């Protein structure tokens, strides 16, 4: 596949199958492209079926092996079927990125809608558990591999107006550490990534004042790109990260350093 990536990394995922939830947009789409460029067969698992199919078509047209599956990470039955689809389609599962997520409304904790809370936690935290619940046995069956769970800078910092998102992303870090302890000596490395604010469709409802405020939180003076998050995630999935287990890695333009 033709990309601008360094040639040394071109075959680093060949023979591996990767499952990317939320792979049809933003960070997940950049990551799906990055993994395909590295030779992986990529399953784009997303509840936006049309976008998932379009993304998979883009990758297959560029010569990669890719497939789309419609899935809702808040529904364990749907997640189990999605993981089974990946194994049935490409023969085994080695790599998984649990990235599907939503933002939720901005309201203080004392006014936050109970339904909104349940939806954000179901997607951003339970969705990661359901995904690992079915991915990990499949990865063990394949002889081992690696998982990255998409947390956020808000997996370690608070953020006024986002109680559900912050609680869920902190939860993802704890869940990642625990699963990593359970599988470290069984051939599966499990880590979490904490992006700062990244210029993706997730920020589509942010007006220019709020956007400028978000930019001001990053000493780098800008929002991050999906490709910058994809690069760290790809590293953690690769053999180059062979001694990295159960840790939480920031890609945040310096947000957390201040
Ligand atoms: N954009 C940011 O500033 C930022 C910062 C830190 C962390 N993150 C995290 O990165 C991840 C990706 O976010 P993004 O910015 O690329 O967002 P995005 O909106 O561009 O993409 C999210 C994808 O997840 C899918 N999705 C949402 N709910 C789903 C569900 N229930 N089941 C299956 N798929 C579902 C959407 O269809 C979409 O394709 C999220 O977990 C998000 O919380 C984003």
PDB file of N, CA and C in Angstrom, residues 107-186:
ATOM      1  N   UNK A 107     -22.728  19.439  31.259  1.00  0.00           N
ATOM      2  CA  UNK A 107     -23.583  19.846  32.387  1.00  0.00           C
ATOM      3  C   UNK A 107     -22.831  19.545  33.674  1.00  0.00           C
ATOM      4  N   UNK A 108     -22.992  20.376  34.697  1.00  0.00           N
ATOM      5  CA  UNK A 108     -22.352  20.022  35.964  1.00  0.00           C
ATOM      6  C   UNK A 108     -22.981  18.763  36.579  1.00  0.00           C
ATOM      7  N   UNK A 109     -22.243  18.135  37.469  1.00  0.00           N
ATOM      8  CA  UNK A 109     -22.669  16.848  38.031  1.00  0.00           C
ATOM      9  C   UNK A 109     -24.075  16.933  38.646  1.00  0.00           C
ATOM     10  N   UNK A 110     -24.382  18.047  39.323  1.00  0.00           N
ATOM     11  CA  UNK A 110     -25.670  18.180  39.993  1.00  0.00           C
ATOM     12  C   UNK A 110     -26.841  18.357  39.051  1.00  0.00           C
ATOM     13  N   UNK A 111     -26.555  18.523  37.759  1.00  0.00           N
ATOM     14  CA  UNK A 111     -27.630  18.686  36.774  1.00  0.00           C
ATOM     15  C   UNK A 111     -27.514  17.676  35.641  1.00  0.00           C
ATOM     16  N   UNK A 112     -26.550  16.777  35.730  1.00  0.00           N
ATOM     17  CA  UNK A 112     -26.283  15.881  34.597  1.00  0.00           C
ATOM     18  C   UNK A 112     -27.418  14.874  34.453  1.00  0.00           C
ATOM     19  N   UNK A 113     -27.889  14.696  33.239  1.00  0.00           N
ATOM     20  CA  UNK A 113     -29.005  13.775  32.999  1.00  0.00           C
ATOM     21  C   UNK A 113     -28.610  12.327  33.293  1.00  0.00           C
ATOM     22  N   UNK A 114     -29.500  11.626  33.995  1.00  0.00           N
ATOM     23  CA  UNK A 114     -29.204  10.234  34.352  1.00  0.00           C
ATOM     24  C   UNK A 114     -29.080   9.383  33.086  1.00  0.00           C
ATOM     25  N   UNK A 115     -29.942   9.635  32.109  1.00  0.00           N
ATOM     26  CA  UNK A 115     -29.859   8.864  30.855  1.00  0.00           C
ATOM     27  C   UNK A 115     -28.567   9.149  30.116  1.00  0.00           C
ATOM     28  N   UNK A 116     -28.165  10.449  30.139  1.00  0.00           N
ATOM     29  CA  UNK A 116     -26.900  10.809  29.495  1.00  0.00           C
ATOM     30  C   UNK A 116     -25.741  10.090  30.175  1.00  0.00           C
ATOM     31  N   UNK A 117     -25.756  10.100  31.522  1.00  0.00           N
ATOM     32  CA  UNK A 117     -24.713   9.383  32.281  1.00  0.00           C
ATOM     33  C   UNK A 117     -24.648   7.915  31.828  1.00  0.00           C
ATOM     34  N   UNK A 118     -25.808   7.267  31.816  1.00  0.00           N
ATOM     35  CA  UNK A 118     -25.825   5.836  31.488  1.00  0.00           C
ATOM     36  C   UNK A 118     -25.319   5.582  30.073  1.00  0.00           C
ATOM     37  N   UNK A 119     -25.662   6.480  29.149  1.00  0.00           N
ATOM     38  CA  UNK A 119     -25.244   6.280  27.751  1.00  0.00           C
ATOM     39  C   UNK A 119     -23.726   6.441  27.604  1.00  0.00           C
ATOM     40  N   UNK A 120     -23.193   7.490  28.240  1.00  0.00           N
ATOM     41  CA  UNK A 120     -21.743   7.739  28.117  1.00  0.00           C
ATOM     42  C   UNK A 120     -20.957   6.610  28.783  1.00  0.00           C
ATOM     43  N   UNK A 121     -21.396   6.194  29.982  1.00  0.00           N
ATOM     44  CA  UNK A 121     -20.666   5.129  30.680  1.00  0.00           C
ATOM     45  C   UNK A 121     -20.819   3.801  29.925  1.00  0.00           C
ATOM     46  N   UNK A 122     -22.011   3.552  29.388  1.00  0.00           N
ATOM     47  CA  UNK A 122     -22.224   2.298  28.630  1.00  0.00           C
ATOM     48  C   UNK A 122     -21.304   2.240  27.420  1.00  0.00           C
ATOM     49  N   UNK A 123     -21.127   3.369  26.742  1.00  0.00           N
ATOM     50  CA  UNK A 123     -20.302   3.378  25.526  1.00  0.00           C
ATOM     51  C   UNK A 123     -18.813   3.390  25.882  1.00  0.00           C
ATOM     52  N   UNK A 124     -18.423   4.345  26.730  1.00  0.00           N
ATOM     53  CA  UNK A 124     -16.992   4.625  26.923  1.00  0.00           C
ATOM     54  C   UNK A 124     -16.315   3.707  27.930  1.00  0.00           C
ATOM     55  N   UNK A 125     -17.099   3.087  28.833  1.00  0.00           N
ATOM     56  CA  UNK A 125     -16.481   2.169  29.808  1.00  0.00           C
ATOM     57  C   UNK A 125     -16.978   0.733  29.631  1.00  0.00           C
ATOM     58  N   UNK A 126     -18.298   0.525  29.718  1.00  0.00           N
ATOM     59  CA  UNK A 126     -18.790  -0.856  29.550  1.00  0.00           C
ATOM     60  C   UNK A 126     -18.428  -1.377  28.166  1.00  0.00           C
ATOM     61  N   UNK A 127     -18.433  -0.486  27.160  1.00  0.00           N
ATOM     62  CA  UNK A 127     -18.079  -0.912  25.801  1.00  0.00           C
ATOM     63  C   UNK A 127     -16.663  -1.463  25.727  1.00  0.00           C
ATOM     64  N   UNK A 128     -15.768  -0.891  26.510  1.00  0.00           N
ATOM     65  CA  UNK A 128     -14.379  -1.385  26.530  1.00  0.00           C
ATOM     66  C   UNK A 128     -14.331  -2.751  27.227  1.00  0.00           C
ATOM     67  N   UNK A 129     -15.089  -2.886  28.320  1.00  0.00           N
ATOM     68  CA  UNK A 129     -15.135  -4.201  28.988  1.00  0.00           C
ATOM     69  C   UNK A 129     -15.729  -5.257  28.055  1.00  0.00           C
ATOM     70  N   UNK A 130     -16.886  -4.964  27.448  1.00  0.00           N
ATOM     71  CA  UNK A 130     -17.509  -5.967  26.565  1.00  0.00           C
ATOM     72  C   UNK A 130     -16.540  -6.365  25.454  1.00  0.00           C
ATOM     73  N   UNK A 131     -15.840  -5.370  24.923  1.00  0.00           N
ATOM     74  CA  UNK A 131     -14.918  -5.663  23.819  1.00  0.00           C
ATOM     75  C   UNK A 131     -13.813  -6.602  24.290  1.00  0.00           C
ATOM     76  N   UNK A 132     -13.165  -6.251  25.416  1.00  0.00           N
ATOM     77  CA  UNK A 132     -12.084  -7.129  25.894  1.00  0.00           C
ATOM     78  C   UNK A 132     -12.634  -8.495  26.303  1.00  0.00           C
ATOM     79  N   UNK A 133     -13.867  -8.518  26.812  1.00  0.00           N
ATOM     80  CA  UNK A 133     -14.468  -9.786  27.248  1.00  0.00           C
ATOM     81  C   UNK A 133     -14.458 -10.829  26.118  1.00  0.00           C
ATOM     82  N   UNK A 134     -14.664 -10.362  24.881  1.00  0.00           N
ATOM     83  CA  UNK A 134     -14.697 -11.302  23.745  1.00  0.00           C
ATOM     84  C   UNK A 134     -13.406 -11.301  22.948  1.00  0.00           C
ATOM     85  N   UNK A 135     -12.664 -10.197  22.974  1.00  0.00           N
ATOM     86  CA  UNK A 135     -11.391 -10.174  22.232  1.00  0.00           C
ATOM     87  C   UNK A 135     -10.332 -11.048  22.903  1.00  0.00           C
ATOM     88  N   UNK A 136     -10.250 -10.955  24.244  1.00  0.00           N
ATOM     89  CA  UNK A 136      -9.125 -11.622  24.923  1.00  0.00           C
ATOM     90  C   UNK A 136      -9.110 -13.137  24.705  1.00  0.00           C
ATOM     91  N   UNK A 137     -10.252 -13.836  24.820  1.00  0.00           N
ATOM     92  CA  UNK A 137     -10.202 -15.276  24.518  1.00  0.00           C
ATOM     93  C   UNK A 137      -9.775 -15.551  23.069  1.00  0.00           C
ATOM     94  N   UNK A 138     -10.211 -14.697  22.150  1.00  0.00           N
ATOM     95  CA  UNK A 138      -9.849 -14.900  20.731  1.00  0.00           C
ATOM     96  C   UNK A 138      -8.347 -14.663  20.530  1.00  0.00           C
ATOM     97  N   UNK A 139      -7.795 -13.654  21.208  1.00  0.00           N
ATOM     98  CA  UNK A 139      -6.353 -13.367  21.064  1.00  0.00           C
ATOM     99  C   UNK A 139      -5.528 -14.489  21.713  1.00  0.00           C
ATOM    100  N   UNK A 140      -6.011 -15.001  22.849  1.00  0.00           N
ATOM    101  CA  UNK A 140      -5.324 -16.153  23.478  1.00  0.00           C
ATOM    102  C   UNK A 140      -5.305 -17.331  22.518  1.00  0.00           C
ATOM    103  N   UNK A 141      -6.440 -17.565  21.899  1.00  0.00           N
ATOM    104  CA  UNK A 141      -6.595 -18.677  20.940  1.00  0.00           C
ATOM    105  C   UNK A 141      -5.590 -18.537  19.786  1.00  0.00           C
ATOM    106  N   UNK A 142      -5.301 -17.275  19.419  1.00  0.00           N
ATOM    107  CA  UNK A 142      -4.369 -17.015  18.303  1.00  0.00           C
ATOM    108  C   UNK A 142      -2.914 -17.099  18.748  1.00  0.00           C
ATOM    109  N   UNK A 143      -2.673 -17.279  20.076  1.00  0.00           N
ATOM    110  CA  UNK A 143      -1.298 -17.393  20.562  1.00  0.00           C
ATOM    111  C   UNK A 143      -0.738 -16.102  21.131  1.00  0.00           C
ATOM    112  N   UNK A 144      -1.575 -15.066  21.267  1.00  0.00           N
ATOM    113  CA  UNK A 144      -1.130 -13.823  21.903  1.00  0.00           C
ATOM    114  C   UNK A 144      -1.238 -12.633  20.979  1.00  0.00           C
ATOM    115  N   UNK A 145      -1.014 -11.452  21.551  1.00  0.00           N
ATOM    116  CA  UNK A 145      -1.124 -10.223  20.765  1.00  0.00           C
ATOM    117  C   UNK A 145      -1.137  -9.015  21.685  1.00  0.00           C
ATOM    118  N   UNK A 146      -1.850  -7.988  21.295  1.00  0.00           N
ATOM    119  CA  UNK A 146      -1.848  -6.741  22.073  1.00  0.00           C
ATOM    120  C   UNK A 146      -3.182  -6.017  21.939  1.00  0.00           C
ATOM    121  N   UNK A 147      -3.514  -5.275  22.992  1.00  0.00           N
ATOM    122  CA  UNK A 147      -4.756  -4.494  23.038  1.00  0.00           C
ATOM    123  C   UNK A 147      -4.412  -3.078  23.475  1.00  0.00           C
ATOM    124  N   UNK A 148      -5.049  -2.100  22.846  1.00  0.00           N
ATOM    125  CA  UNK A 148      -4.966  -0.716  23.341  1.00  0.00           C
ATOM    126  C   UNK A 148      -6.391  -0.211  23.577  1.00  0.00           C
ATOM    127  N   UNK A 149      -6.606   0.328  24.763  1.00  0.00           N
ATOM    128  CA  UNK A 149      -7.894   0.942  25.086  1.00  0.00           C
ATOM    129  C   UNK A 149      -7.749   2.457  25.016  1.00  0.00           C
ATOM    130  N   UNK A 150      -8.700   3.095  24.324  1.00  0.00           N
ATOM    131  CA  UNK A 150      -8.607   4.545  24.132  1.00  0.00           C
ATOM    132  C   UNK A 150      -9.222   5.244  25.346  1.00  0.00           C
ATOM    133  N   UNK A 151      -8.365   5.790  26.201  1.00  0.00           N
ATOM    134  CA  UNK A 151      -8.837   6.631  27.304  1.00  0.00           C
ATOM    135  C   UNK A 151      -8.793   8.069  26.804  1.00  0.00           C
ATOM    136  N   UNK A 152      -8.194   8.952  27.571  1.00  0.00           N
ATOM    137  CA  UNK A 152      -8.175  10.389  27.252  1.00  0.00           C
ATOM    138  C   UNK A 152      -7.251  11.040  28.269  1.00  0.00           C
ATOM    139  N   UNK A 153      -6.856  12.280  28.012  1.00  0.00           N
ATOM    140  CA  UNK A 153      -6.214  13.063  29.068  1.00  0.00           C
ATOM    141  C   UNK A 153      -7.171  13.127  30.266  1.00  0.00           C
ATOM    142  N   UNK A 154      -8.476  12.985  29.973  1.00  0.00           N
ATOM    143  CA  UNK A 154      -9.479  13.012  31.040  1.00  0.00           C
ATOM    144  C   UNK A 154      -9.594  11.654  31.725  1.00  0.00           C
ATOM    145  N   UNK A 155      -8.638  10.767  31.461  1.00  0.00           N
ATOM    146  CA  UNK A 155      -8.477   9.548  32.255  1.00  0.00           C
ATOM    147  C   UNK A 155      -7.600   9.809  33.479  1.00  0.00           C
ATOM    148  N   UNK A 156      -7.037  11.024  33.545  1.00  0.00           N
ATOM    149  CA  UNK A 156      -6.237  11.358  34.733  1.00  0.00           C
ATOM    150  C   UNK A 156      -6.585  12.740  35.291  1.00  0.00           C
ATOM    151  N   UNK A 157      -7.124  13.648  34.453  1.00  0.00           N
ATOM    152  CA  UNK A 157      -7.532  14.993  34.902  1.00  0.00           C
ATOM    153  C   UNK A 157      -9.056  15.061  34.993  1.00  0.00           C
ATOM    154  N   UNK A 158      -9.562  15.935  35.854  1.00  0.00           N
ATOM    155  CA  UNK A 158     -10.984  16.240  35.831  1.00  0.00           C
ATOM    156  C   UNK A 158     -11.288  17.250  34.730  1.00  0.00           C
ATOM    157  N   UNK A 159     -12.566  17.430  34.410  1.00  0.00           N
ATOM    158  CA  UNK A 159     -12.964  18.437  33.416  1.00  0.00           C
ATOM    159  C   UNK A 159     -14.389  18.864  33.744  1.00  0.00           C
ATOM    160  N   UNK A 160     -14.538  20.119  34.206  1.00  0.00           N
ATOM    161  CA  UNK A 160     -15.857  20.584  34.629  1.00  0.00           C
ATOM    162  C   UNK A 160     -16.865  20.449  33.507  1.00  0.00           C
ATOM    163  N   UNK A 161     -18.020  19.886  33.809  1.00  0.00           N
ATOM    164  CA  UNK A 161     -19.092  19.745  32.830  1.00  0.00           C
ATOM    165  C   UNK A 161     -19.117  18.383  32.152  1.00  0.00           C
ATOM    166  N   UNK A 162     -18.127  17.533  32.437  1.00  0.00           N
ATOM    167  CA  UNK A 162     -18.085  16.215  31.779  1.00  0.00           C
ATOM    168  C   UNK A 162     -17.938  15.076  32.781  1.00  0.00           C
ATOM    169  N   UNK A 163     -18.835  15.008  33.789  1.00  0.00           N
ATOM    170  CA  UNK A 163     -18.632  13.988  34.834  1.00  0.00           C
ATOM    171  C   UNK A 163     -18.654  12.560  34.298  1.00  0.00           C
ATOM    172  N   UNK A 164     -19.566  12.264  33.383  1.00  0.00           N
ATOM    173  CA  UNK A 164     -19.674  10.883  32.899  1.00  0.00           C
ATOM    174  C   UNK A 164     -18.456  10.507  32.062  1.00  0.00           C
ATOM    175  N   UNK A 165     -18.064  11.419  31.171  1.00  0.00           N
ATOM    176  CA  UNK A 165     -16.914  11.147  30.291  1.00  0.00           C
ATOM    177  C   UNK A 165     -15.655  10.946  31.133  1.00  0.00           C
ATOM    178  N   UNK A 166     -15.436  11.851  32.100  1.00  0.00           N
ATOM    179  CA  UNK A 166     -14.225  11.773  32.924  1.00  0.00           C
ATOM    180  C   UNK A 166     -14.230  10.487  33.753  1.00  0.00           C
ATOM    181  N   UNK A 167     -15.374  10.169  34.359  1.00  0.00           N
ATOM    182  CA  UNK A 167     -15.445   8.946  35.179  1.00  0.00           C
ATOM    183  C   UNK A 167     -15.195   7.711  34.314  1.00  0.00           C
ATOM    184  N   UNK A 168     -15.796   7.686  33.125  1.00  0.00           N
ATOM    185  CA  UNK A 168     -15.623   6.523  32.241  1.00  0.00           C
ATOM    186  C   UNK A 168     -14.162   6.395  31.806  1.00  0.00           C
ATOM    187  N   UNK A 169     -13.536   7.516  31.455  1.00  0.00           N
ATOM    188  CA  UNK A 169     -12.151   7.442  30.954  1.00  0.00           C
ATOM    189  C   UNK A 169     -11.177   7.087  32.074  1.00  0.00           C
ATOM    190  N   UNK A 170     -11.434   7.553  33.324  1.00  0.00           N
ATOM    191  CA  UNK A 170     -10.633   7.078  34.454  1.00  0.00           C
ATOM    192  C   UNK A 170     -10.845   5.561  34.613  1.00  0.00           C
ATOM    193  N   UNK A 171     -12.084   5.125  34.456  1.00  0.00           N
ATOM    194  CA  UNK A 171     -12.388   3.698  34.578  1.00  0.00           C
ATOM    195  C   UNK A 171     -11.639   2.862  33.559  1.00  0.00           C
ATOM    196  N   UNK A 172     -11.500   3.385  32.358  1.00  0.00           N
ATOM    197  CA  UNK A 172     -10.778   2.651  31.304  1.00  0.00           C
ATOM    198  C   UNK A 172      -9.325   2.408  31.724  1.00  0.00           C
ATOM    199  N   UNK A 173      -8.728   3.400  32.410  1.00  0.00           N
ATOM    200  CA  UNK A 173      -7.329   3.231  32.843  1.00  0.00           C
ATOM    201  C   UNK A 173      -7.242   2.105  33.878  1.00  0.00           C
ATOM    202  N   UNK A 174      -8.153   2.090  34.849  1.00  0.00           N
ATOM    203  CA  UNK A 174      -8.135   1.044  35.877  1.00  0.00           C
ATOM    204  C   UNK A 174      -8.412  -0.330  35.294  1.00  0.00           C
ATOM    205  N   UNK A 175      -9.361  -0.385  34.377  1.00  0.00           N
ATOM    206  CA  UNK A 175      -9.695  -1.661  33.725  1.00  0.00           C
ATOM    207  C   UNK A 175      -8.503  -2.175  32.919  1.00  0.00           C
ATOM    208  N   UNK A 176      -7.823  -1.255  32.246  1.00  0.00           N
ATOM    209  CA  UNK A 176      -6.645  -1.625  31.445  1.00  0.00           C
ATOM    210  C   UNK A 176      -5.555  -2.219  32.328  1.00  0.00           C
ATOM    211  N   UNK A 177      -5.272  -1.564  33.456  1.00  0.00           N
ATOM    212  CA  UNK A 177      -4.214  -2.058  34.348  1.00  0.00           C
ATOM    213  C   UNK A 177      -4.557  -3.448  34.870  1.00  0.00           C
ATOM    214  N   UNK A 178      -5.826  -3.639  35.239  1.00  0.00           N
ATOM    215  CA  UNK A 178      -6.233  -4.928  35.805  1.00  0.00           C
ATOM    216  C   UNK A 178      -6.144  -6.039  34.765  1.00  0.00           C
ATOM    217  N   UNK A 179      -6.668  -5.788  33.581  1.00  0.00           N
ATOM    218  CA  UNK A 179      -6.603  -6.812  32.527  1.00  0.00           C
ATOM    219  C   UNK A 179      -5.146  -7.101  32.163  1.00  0.00           C
ATOM    220  N   UNK A 180      -4.308  -6.052  32.182  1.00  0.00           N
ATOM    221  CA  UNK A 180      -2.884  -6.247  31.837  1.00  0.00           C
ATOM    222  C   UNK A 180      -2.223  -7.198  32.834  1.00  0.00           C
ATOM    223  N   UNK A 181      -2.558  -7.046  34.127  1.00  0.00           N
ATOM    224  CA  UNK A 181      -1.984  -7.940  35.145  1.00  0.00           C
ATOM    225  C   UNK A 181      -2.415  -9.385  34.886  1.00  0.00           C
ATOM    226  N   UNK A 182      -3.657  -9.544  34.460  1.00  0.00           N
ATOM    227  CA  UNK A 182      -4.191 -10.901  34.265  1.00  0.00           C
ATOM    228  C   UNK A 182      -3.566 -11.611  33.060  1.00  0.00           C
ATOM    229  N   UNK A 183      -3.165 -10.832  32.047  1.00  0.00           N
ATOM    230  CA  UNK A 183      -2.724 -11.458  30.776  1.00  0.00           C
ATOM    231  C   UNK A 183      -1.252 -11.238  30.454  1.00  0.00           C
ATOM    232  N   UNK A 184      -0.512 -10.536  31.341  1.00  0.00           N
ATOM    233  CA  UNK A 184       0.885 -10.203  31.018  1.00  0.00           C
ATOM    234  C   UNK A 184       1.730 -11.444  30.765  1.00  0.00           C
ATOM    235  N   UNK A 185       1.496 -12.517  31.527  1.00  0.00           N
ATOM    236  CA  UNK A 185       2.306 -13.728  31.325  1.00  0.00           C
ATOM    237  C   UNK A 185       1.593 -14.749  30.436  1.00  0.00           C
ATOM    238  N   UNK A 186       0.557 -14.277  29.734  1.00  0.00           N
ATOM    239  CA  UNK A 186      -0.164 -15.185  28.821  1.00  0.00           C
ATOM    240  C   UNK A 186      -0.066 -14.694  27.382  1.00  0.00           C
TER     241      UNK A 186
END
